[in-house]
Coordinates of C-alpha atoms in Angstrom, one line a residue:
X23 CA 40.6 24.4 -7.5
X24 CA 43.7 25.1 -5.8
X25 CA 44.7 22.3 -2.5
X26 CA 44.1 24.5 0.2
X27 CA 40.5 25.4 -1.0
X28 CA 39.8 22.0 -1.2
X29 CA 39.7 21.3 2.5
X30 CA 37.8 24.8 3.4
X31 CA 35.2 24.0 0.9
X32 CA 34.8 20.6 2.7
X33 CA 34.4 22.3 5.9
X34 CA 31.9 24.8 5.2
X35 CA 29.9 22.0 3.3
X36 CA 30.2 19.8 6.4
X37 CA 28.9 22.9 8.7
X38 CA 26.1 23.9 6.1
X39 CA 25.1 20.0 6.4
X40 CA 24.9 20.3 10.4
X41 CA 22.9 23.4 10.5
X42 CA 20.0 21.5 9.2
X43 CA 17.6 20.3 11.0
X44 CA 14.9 17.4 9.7
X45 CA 12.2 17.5 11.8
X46 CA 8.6 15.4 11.6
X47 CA 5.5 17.1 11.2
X48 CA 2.5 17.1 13.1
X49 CA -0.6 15.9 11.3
X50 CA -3.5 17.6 13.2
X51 CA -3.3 20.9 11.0
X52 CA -3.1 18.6 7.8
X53 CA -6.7 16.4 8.9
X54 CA -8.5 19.9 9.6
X55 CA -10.0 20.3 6.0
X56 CA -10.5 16.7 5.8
X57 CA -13.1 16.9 8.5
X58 CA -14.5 20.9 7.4
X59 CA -15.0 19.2 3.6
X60 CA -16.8 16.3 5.2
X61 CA -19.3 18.4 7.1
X62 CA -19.6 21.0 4.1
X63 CA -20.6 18.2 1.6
X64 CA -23.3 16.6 3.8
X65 CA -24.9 20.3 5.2
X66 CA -24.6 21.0 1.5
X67 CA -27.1 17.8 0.5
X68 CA -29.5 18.4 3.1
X69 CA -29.7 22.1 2.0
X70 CA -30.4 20.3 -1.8
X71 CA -33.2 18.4 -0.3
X72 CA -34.4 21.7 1.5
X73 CA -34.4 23.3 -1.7
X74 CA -36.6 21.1 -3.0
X75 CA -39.0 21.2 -0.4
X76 CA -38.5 25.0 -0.2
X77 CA -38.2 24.8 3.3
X78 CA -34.1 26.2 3.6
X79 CA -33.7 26.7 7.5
X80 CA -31.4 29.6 8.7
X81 CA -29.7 26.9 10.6
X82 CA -28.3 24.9 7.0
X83 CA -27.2 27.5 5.6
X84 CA -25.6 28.7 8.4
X85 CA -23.6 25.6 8.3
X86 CA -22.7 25.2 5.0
X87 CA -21.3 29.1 5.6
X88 CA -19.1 27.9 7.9
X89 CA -17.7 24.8 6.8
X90 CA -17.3 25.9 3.7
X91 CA -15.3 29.0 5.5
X92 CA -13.4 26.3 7.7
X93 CA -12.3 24.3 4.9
X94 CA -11.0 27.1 2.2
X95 CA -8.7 28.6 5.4
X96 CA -8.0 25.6 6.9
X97 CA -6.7 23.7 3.3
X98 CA -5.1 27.4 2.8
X99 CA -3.0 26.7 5.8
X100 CA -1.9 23.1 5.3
X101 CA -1.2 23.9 1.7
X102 CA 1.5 26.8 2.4
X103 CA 2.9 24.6 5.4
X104 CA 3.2 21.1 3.4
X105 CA 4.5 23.2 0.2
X106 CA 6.8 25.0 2.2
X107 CA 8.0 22.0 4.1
X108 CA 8.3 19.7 1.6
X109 CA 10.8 22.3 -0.8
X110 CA 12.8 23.3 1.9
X111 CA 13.3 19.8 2.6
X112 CA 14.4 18.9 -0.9
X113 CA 16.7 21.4 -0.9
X114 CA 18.6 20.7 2.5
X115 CA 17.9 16.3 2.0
X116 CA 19.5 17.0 -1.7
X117 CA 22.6 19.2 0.2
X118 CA 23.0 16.7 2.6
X119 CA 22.7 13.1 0.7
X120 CA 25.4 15.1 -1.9
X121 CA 27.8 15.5 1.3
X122 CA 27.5 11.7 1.6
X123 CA 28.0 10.4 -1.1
X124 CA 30.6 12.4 -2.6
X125 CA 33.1 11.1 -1.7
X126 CA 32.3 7.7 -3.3
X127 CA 31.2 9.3 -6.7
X128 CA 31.2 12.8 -7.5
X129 CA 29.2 12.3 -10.9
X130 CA 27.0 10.2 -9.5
X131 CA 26.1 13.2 -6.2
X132 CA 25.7 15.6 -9.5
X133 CA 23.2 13.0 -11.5
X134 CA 21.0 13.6 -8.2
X135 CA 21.0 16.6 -7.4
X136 CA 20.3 17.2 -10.8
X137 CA 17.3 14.6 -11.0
X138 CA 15.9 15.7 -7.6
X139 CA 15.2 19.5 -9.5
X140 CA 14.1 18.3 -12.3
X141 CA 11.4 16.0 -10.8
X142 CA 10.0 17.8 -8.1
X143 CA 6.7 18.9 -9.7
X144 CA 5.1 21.0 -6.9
X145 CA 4.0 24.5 -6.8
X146 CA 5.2 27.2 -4.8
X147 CA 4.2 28.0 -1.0
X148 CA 2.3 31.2 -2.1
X149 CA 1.0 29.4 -5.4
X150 CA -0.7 27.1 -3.3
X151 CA -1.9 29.0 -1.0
X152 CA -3.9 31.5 -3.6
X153 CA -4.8 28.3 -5.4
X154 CA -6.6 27.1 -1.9
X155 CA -8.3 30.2 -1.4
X156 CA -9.7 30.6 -4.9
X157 CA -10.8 26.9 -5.3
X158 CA -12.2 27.2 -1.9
X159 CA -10.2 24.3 -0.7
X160 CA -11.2 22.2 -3.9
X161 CA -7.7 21.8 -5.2
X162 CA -6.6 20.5 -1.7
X163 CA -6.6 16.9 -2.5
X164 CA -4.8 17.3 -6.1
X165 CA -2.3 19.3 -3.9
X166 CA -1.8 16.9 -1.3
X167 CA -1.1 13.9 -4.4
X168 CA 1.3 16.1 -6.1
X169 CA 2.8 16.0 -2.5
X170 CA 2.8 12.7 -1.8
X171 CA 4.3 11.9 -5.3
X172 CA 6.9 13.9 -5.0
X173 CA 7.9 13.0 -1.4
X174 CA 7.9 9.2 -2.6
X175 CA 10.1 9.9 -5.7
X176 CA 12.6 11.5 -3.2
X177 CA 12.3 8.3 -1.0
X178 CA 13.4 6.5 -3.5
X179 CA 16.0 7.7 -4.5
X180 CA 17.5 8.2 -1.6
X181 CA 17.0 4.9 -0.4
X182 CA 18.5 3.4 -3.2
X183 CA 21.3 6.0 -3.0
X184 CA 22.4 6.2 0.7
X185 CA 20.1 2.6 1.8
X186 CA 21.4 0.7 -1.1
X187 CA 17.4 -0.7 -1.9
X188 CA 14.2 0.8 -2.8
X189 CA 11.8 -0.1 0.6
X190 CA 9.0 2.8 -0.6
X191 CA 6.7 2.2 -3.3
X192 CA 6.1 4.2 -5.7
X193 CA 3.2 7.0 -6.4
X194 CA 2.4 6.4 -9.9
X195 CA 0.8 9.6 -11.9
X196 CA -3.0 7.8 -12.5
X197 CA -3.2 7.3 -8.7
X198 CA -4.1 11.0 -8.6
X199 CA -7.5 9.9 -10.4
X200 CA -8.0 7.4 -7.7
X201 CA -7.1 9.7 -5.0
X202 CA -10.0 12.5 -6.5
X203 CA -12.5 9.5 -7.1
X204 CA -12.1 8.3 -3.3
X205 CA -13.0 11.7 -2.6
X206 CA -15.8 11.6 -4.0
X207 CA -17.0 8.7 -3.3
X208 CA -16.8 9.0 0.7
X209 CA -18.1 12.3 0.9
X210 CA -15.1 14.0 1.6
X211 CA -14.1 11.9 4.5
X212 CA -11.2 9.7 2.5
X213 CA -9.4 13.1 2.7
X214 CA -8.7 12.8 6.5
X215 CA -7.2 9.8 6.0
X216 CA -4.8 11.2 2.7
X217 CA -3.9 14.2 4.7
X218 CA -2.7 11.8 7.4
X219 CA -1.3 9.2 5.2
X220 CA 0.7 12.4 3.3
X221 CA 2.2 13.4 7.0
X222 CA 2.8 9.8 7.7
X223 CA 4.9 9.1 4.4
X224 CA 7.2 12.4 4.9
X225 CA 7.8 11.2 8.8
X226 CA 8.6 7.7 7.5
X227 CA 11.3 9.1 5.4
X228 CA 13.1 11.6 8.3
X229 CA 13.1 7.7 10.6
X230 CA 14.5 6.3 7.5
X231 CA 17.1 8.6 6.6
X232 CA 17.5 11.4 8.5
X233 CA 17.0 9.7 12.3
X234 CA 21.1 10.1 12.4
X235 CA 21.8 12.8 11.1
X236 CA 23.9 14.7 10.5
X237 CA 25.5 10.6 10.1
X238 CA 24.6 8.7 7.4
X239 CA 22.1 5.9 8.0
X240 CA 23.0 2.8 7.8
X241 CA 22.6 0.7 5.0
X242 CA 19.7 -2.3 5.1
X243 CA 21.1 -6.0 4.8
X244 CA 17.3 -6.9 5.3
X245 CA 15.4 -8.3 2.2
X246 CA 12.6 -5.3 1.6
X247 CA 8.9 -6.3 0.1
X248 CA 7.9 -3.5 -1.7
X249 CA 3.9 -2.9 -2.4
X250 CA 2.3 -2.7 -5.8
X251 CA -0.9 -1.7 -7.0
X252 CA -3.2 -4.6 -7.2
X253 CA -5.1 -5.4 -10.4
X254 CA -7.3 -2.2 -11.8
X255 CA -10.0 -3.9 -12.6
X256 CA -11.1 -6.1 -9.4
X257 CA -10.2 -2.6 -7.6
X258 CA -12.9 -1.0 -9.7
X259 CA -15.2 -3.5 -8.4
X260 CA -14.2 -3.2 -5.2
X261 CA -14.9 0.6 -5.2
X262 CA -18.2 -0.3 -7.0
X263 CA -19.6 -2.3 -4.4
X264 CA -18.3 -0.1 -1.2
X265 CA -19.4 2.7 -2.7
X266 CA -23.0 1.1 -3.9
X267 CA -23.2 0.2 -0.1
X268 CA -22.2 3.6 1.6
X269 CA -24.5 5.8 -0.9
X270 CA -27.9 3.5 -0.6
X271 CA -27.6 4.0 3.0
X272 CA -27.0 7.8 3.0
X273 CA -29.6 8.3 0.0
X274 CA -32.3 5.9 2.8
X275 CA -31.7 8.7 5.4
X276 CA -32.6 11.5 3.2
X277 CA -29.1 13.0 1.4
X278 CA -29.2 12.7 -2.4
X279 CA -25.3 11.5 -2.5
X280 CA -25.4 9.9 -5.8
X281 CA -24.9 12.2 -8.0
X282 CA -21.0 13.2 -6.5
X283 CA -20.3 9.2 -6.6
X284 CA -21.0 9.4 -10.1
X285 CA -17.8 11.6 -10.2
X286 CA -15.9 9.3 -8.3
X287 CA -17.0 6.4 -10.4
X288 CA -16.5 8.1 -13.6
X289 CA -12.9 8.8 -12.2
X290 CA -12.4 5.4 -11.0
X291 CA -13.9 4.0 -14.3
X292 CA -11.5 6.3 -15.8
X293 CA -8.4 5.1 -14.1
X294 CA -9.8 1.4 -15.1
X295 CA -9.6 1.9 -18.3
X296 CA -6.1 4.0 -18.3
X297 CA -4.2 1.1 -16.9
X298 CA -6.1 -1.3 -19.6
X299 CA -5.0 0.7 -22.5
X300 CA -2.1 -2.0 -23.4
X301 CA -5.3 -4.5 -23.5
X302 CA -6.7 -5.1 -27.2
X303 CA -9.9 -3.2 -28.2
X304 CA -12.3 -6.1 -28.1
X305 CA -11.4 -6.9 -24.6
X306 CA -11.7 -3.4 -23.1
X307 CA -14.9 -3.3 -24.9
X308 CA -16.4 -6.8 -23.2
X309 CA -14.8 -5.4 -20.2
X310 CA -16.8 -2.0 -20.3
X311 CA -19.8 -3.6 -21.5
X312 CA -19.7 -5.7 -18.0
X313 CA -19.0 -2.6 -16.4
X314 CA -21.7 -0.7 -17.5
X315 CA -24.4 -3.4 -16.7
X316 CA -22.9 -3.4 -13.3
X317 CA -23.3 0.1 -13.1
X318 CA -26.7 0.4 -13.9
X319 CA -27.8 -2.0 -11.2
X320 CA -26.0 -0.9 -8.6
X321 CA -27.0 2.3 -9.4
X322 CA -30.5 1.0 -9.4
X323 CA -30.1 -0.6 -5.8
X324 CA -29.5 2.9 -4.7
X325 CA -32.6 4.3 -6.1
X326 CA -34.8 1.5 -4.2
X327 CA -33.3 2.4 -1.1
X328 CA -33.6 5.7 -1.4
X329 CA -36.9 6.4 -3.3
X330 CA -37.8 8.7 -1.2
X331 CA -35.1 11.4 -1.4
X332 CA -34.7 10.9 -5.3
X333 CA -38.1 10.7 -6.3
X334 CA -38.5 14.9 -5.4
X335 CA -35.3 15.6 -7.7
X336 CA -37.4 13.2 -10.2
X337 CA -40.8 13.5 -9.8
X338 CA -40.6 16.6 -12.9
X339 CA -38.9 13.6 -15.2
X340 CA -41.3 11.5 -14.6
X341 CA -44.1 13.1 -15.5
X342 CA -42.3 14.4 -18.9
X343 CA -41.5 10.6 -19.8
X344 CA -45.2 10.2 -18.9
X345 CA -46.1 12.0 -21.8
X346 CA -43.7 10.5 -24.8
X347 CA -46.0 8.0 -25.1
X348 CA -48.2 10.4 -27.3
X349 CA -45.2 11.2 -29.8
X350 CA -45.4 9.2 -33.4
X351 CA -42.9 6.4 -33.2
X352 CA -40.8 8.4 -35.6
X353 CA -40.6 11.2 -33.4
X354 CA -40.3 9.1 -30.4
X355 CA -37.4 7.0 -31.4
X356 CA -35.9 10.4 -32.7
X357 CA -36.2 12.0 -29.1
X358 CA -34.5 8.8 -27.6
X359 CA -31.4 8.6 -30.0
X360 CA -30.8 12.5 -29.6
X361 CA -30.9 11.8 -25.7
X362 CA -29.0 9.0 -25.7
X363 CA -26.4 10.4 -28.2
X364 CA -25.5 13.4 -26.2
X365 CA -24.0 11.1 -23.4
X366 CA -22.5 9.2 -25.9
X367 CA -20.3 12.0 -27.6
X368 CA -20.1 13.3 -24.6
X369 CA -17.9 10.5 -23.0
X370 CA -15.3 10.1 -26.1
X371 CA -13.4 12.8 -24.8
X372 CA -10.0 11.2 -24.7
X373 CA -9.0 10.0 -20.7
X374 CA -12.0 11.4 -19.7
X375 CA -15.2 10.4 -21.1
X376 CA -15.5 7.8 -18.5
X377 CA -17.4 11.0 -16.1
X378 CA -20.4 11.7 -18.7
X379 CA -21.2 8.0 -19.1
X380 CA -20.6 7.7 -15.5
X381 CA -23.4 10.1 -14.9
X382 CA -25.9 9.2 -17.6
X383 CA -25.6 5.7 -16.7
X384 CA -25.8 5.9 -13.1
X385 CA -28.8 8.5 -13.3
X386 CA -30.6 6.2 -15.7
X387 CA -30.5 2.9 -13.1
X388 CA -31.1 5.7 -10.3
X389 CA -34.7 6.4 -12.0
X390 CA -35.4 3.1 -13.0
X391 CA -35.0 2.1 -9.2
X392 CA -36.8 5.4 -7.9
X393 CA -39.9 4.0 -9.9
X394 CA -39.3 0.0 -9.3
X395 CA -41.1 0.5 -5.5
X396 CA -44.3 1.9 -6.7
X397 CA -44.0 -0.3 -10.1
X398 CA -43.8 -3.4 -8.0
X399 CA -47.1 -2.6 -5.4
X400 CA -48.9 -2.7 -8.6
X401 CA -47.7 -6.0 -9.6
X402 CA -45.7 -4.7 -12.7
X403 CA -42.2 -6.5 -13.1
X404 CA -40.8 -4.3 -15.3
X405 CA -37.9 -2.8 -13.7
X406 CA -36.8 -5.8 -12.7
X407 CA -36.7 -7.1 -16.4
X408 CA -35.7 -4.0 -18.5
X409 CA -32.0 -5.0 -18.5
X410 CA -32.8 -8.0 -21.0
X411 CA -35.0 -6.3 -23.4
X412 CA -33.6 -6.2 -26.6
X413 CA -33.2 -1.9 -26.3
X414 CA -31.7 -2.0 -23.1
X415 CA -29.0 -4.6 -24.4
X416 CA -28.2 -2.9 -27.5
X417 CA -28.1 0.5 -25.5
X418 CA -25.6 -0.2 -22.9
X419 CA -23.3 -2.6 -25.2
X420 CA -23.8 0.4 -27.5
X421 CA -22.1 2.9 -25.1
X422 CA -19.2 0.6 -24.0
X423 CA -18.1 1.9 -27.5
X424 CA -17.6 4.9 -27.1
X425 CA -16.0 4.5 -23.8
X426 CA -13.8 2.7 -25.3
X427 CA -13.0 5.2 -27.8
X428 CA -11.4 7.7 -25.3
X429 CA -9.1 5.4 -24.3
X430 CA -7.9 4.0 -27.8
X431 CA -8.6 6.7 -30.0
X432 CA -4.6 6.9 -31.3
X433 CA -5.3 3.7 -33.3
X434 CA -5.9 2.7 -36.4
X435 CA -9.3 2.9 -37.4
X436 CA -10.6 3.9 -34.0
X437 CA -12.9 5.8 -35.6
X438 CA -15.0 2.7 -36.8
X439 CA -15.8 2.7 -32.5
X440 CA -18.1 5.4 -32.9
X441 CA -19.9 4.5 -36.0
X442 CA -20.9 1.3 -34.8
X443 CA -21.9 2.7 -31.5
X444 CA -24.0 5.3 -33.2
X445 CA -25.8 2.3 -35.3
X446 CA -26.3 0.2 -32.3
X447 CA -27.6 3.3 -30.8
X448 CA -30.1 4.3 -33.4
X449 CA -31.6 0.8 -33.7
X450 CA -32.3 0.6 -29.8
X451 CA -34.1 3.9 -29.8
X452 CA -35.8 2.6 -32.6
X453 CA -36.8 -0.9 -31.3
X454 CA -37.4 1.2 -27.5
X455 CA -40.1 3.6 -29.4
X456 CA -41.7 0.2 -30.7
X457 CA -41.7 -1.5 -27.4
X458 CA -43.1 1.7 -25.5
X459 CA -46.0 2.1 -28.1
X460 CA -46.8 -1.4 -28.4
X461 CA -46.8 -1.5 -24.4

């Protein structure tokens, strides 16, 4: 490149870098379908419970219509404008941040510019936005993640490039499990407070870094603390409990919530195990042993405060397990092992058998509690003691096998996972079919 192109090339970079302008964006639009999906998830319960009754009022469905309208046009909208944002953004920050730096290091302004394309893993304005409509507004929180992770990536690097530290921390990929299992778990309602946290994260970085512009910022002599995720398995827990809490009480006031926390737990459990996978196999088999027994009785809690609701989505069970007790033992145990073994194959699907177990493990201590009321008028202890018979024990140990399965399957021998489970399986039907006919 010749010397007098050298300085007009500067100058038309410089007034490309001026021209843009790095605005903050307003997060009302963005908390819209946090707030529709909350309202569309509990309308849509209490239609469930109408169902049942066969008693649907004009007035339910009426609402589920409309939030369900609300939040597929409302998730539409903040998808196309957060998609649209954020690219245009990545495109003008990586122009800009190039303009800075270059004249320190060339190479490293190419490196990235470079990195910044190849990283940002976001779908198009108008992908989004037929994405939105189709899913109804389902794939809203899996957009707003992909958002967020990208946005944070670009913090980074920036900070570290124009800054001179990292003060952001990072979005790791399994956090999108978590973000889908808090979703679940409150009903809808943690997605106000993504959507704002999302808005809040992308503002932070135009303070940060573009508050000066079209200057530089200046670079921070402060020591930064930078967050990290706490430890997976007290944080599973944690979401156990809270969530044990929030669905006993909706499930006492009449809204069968369980069964979409037993996606979010199977999610959660899911993410559990994912950041354990470095752990050898006979601790993340203790450690989903203890997980499933905790399970199970929370699970259980939820069904004695909510008897009510449950036992009308029950009440056909019950009288079908009523009735096992006139099978042959044979034919008995045989009907328990082929029951128990679909959840069990079911949940060694590799990263994501955690959700089946979730759900036959949770609906199994549901039940138990929906009959431990009436059980207990009567004077029969029962529930209360079923978790240390031998068949419950070898059961639940049984399934923390093939759990465990999904997340170690790429090693040697794995494979000796499921046979054992399968054995320990068979003998608990079998010793279950003794106790219930000897009962």
């Amino acid at each position: 490149m010749s010397s007098e192109a050298q300085p007009q090339l500067i100058d038309d970079l410089e007034s490309l870098v001026k021209s843009f302008k790095f605005d903050r964006i307003s997060p009302f639009i963005h908390v819209l379908p946090g707030l529709f999906f909350t309202g569309l998830v509990l309308t849509a319960l209490l239609m469930v419970m109408e169902a049942l009754s066969f008693n649907i009022s004009f007035f339910t469905s009426s609402m589920v219509s409309s939030f369900l309208l609300a939040t597929m046009l409302s998730s539409s909208v903040s998808t196309y404008i957060l998609l649209d944002k954020v690219i245009s953004h990545l495109y003008a920050s990586g122009v800009t941040t190039y303009y800075f730096l270059k004249r320190g290091s060339f190479n490293a302004s190419l490196y990235y510019l470079r990195n910044r394309l190849l990283k940002a893993r976001i779908p198009s304005p108008a992908t989004g936005l037929i994405l939105s409509m189709v899913s109804a507004g389902l794939s809203y929180p899996i957009v707003l993640s992909l958002v967020e992770k990208t946005v944070r990536d670009h913090m980074i690097e920036e900070e570290e490039a124009l800054l001179g530290k990292k003060i952001t921390p990072y979005f790791f990929t399994e956090r999108i499990i978590v973000e889908l299992a808090l979703v679940f778990l409150t009903l809808g309602a943690y997605l106000i407070y993504q959507s704002f946290r999302v808005v809040k994260t992308y503002n932070t970085h135009i303070e940060n870094i573009h508050s000066t512009h079209p200057n530089p910022p200046p670079k921070i002599e402060y020591d930064a603390t930078v967050y990290e995720p706490a430890r997976p398995l007290m944080f599973f827990i944690g979401i156990l409990l809270i969530s044990t809490s929030l669905h006993a009480v909706v499930g006492y006031f009449g809204l069968p919530s369980i069964f979409l926390m037993n996606w979010g737990v199977g999610l959660a459990w899911g993410f559990t195990n994912q950041r354990l996978r470095e752990a050898g196999t006979s601790r993340m088999l203790l450690i989903n042993a203890v997980l499933i027994y905790l399970m199970i009785i929370f699970s259980m809690i939820i069904g004695i405060a909510g008897y009510r609701t449950y036992y009308l989505i029950f009440e056909g069970n019950l009288q079908e397990i009523s009735t096992y007790r006139e099978l042959s033992v044979t034919h008995l145990a045989g009907s328990i092992f082929l029951n128990n073994m679909g959840i069990a194959l079911a949940s060694i699907t590799p990263y994501m058998g955690t959700i089946p177990m979730s759900i036959g493990v949770n609906n199994a201590g549901l039940l138990i509690g929906v009959l431990t009321p009436e059980r207990l008028s009567r004077g029969d202890y029962t529930p209360l003691l079923i978790f240390i018979y031998p068949h419950a024990i070898l059961e639940l140990v049984s399934y923390s096998f093939f759990v465990t399965f999904a997340f170690t399957w790429r090693r040697a021998k794995s494979w000796i996972l499921i046979v054992t489970g399968l054995l320990l399986l068979a003998i608990a039907a079998l010793v279950e079919a003794l106790t219930i006919k000897i009962a």
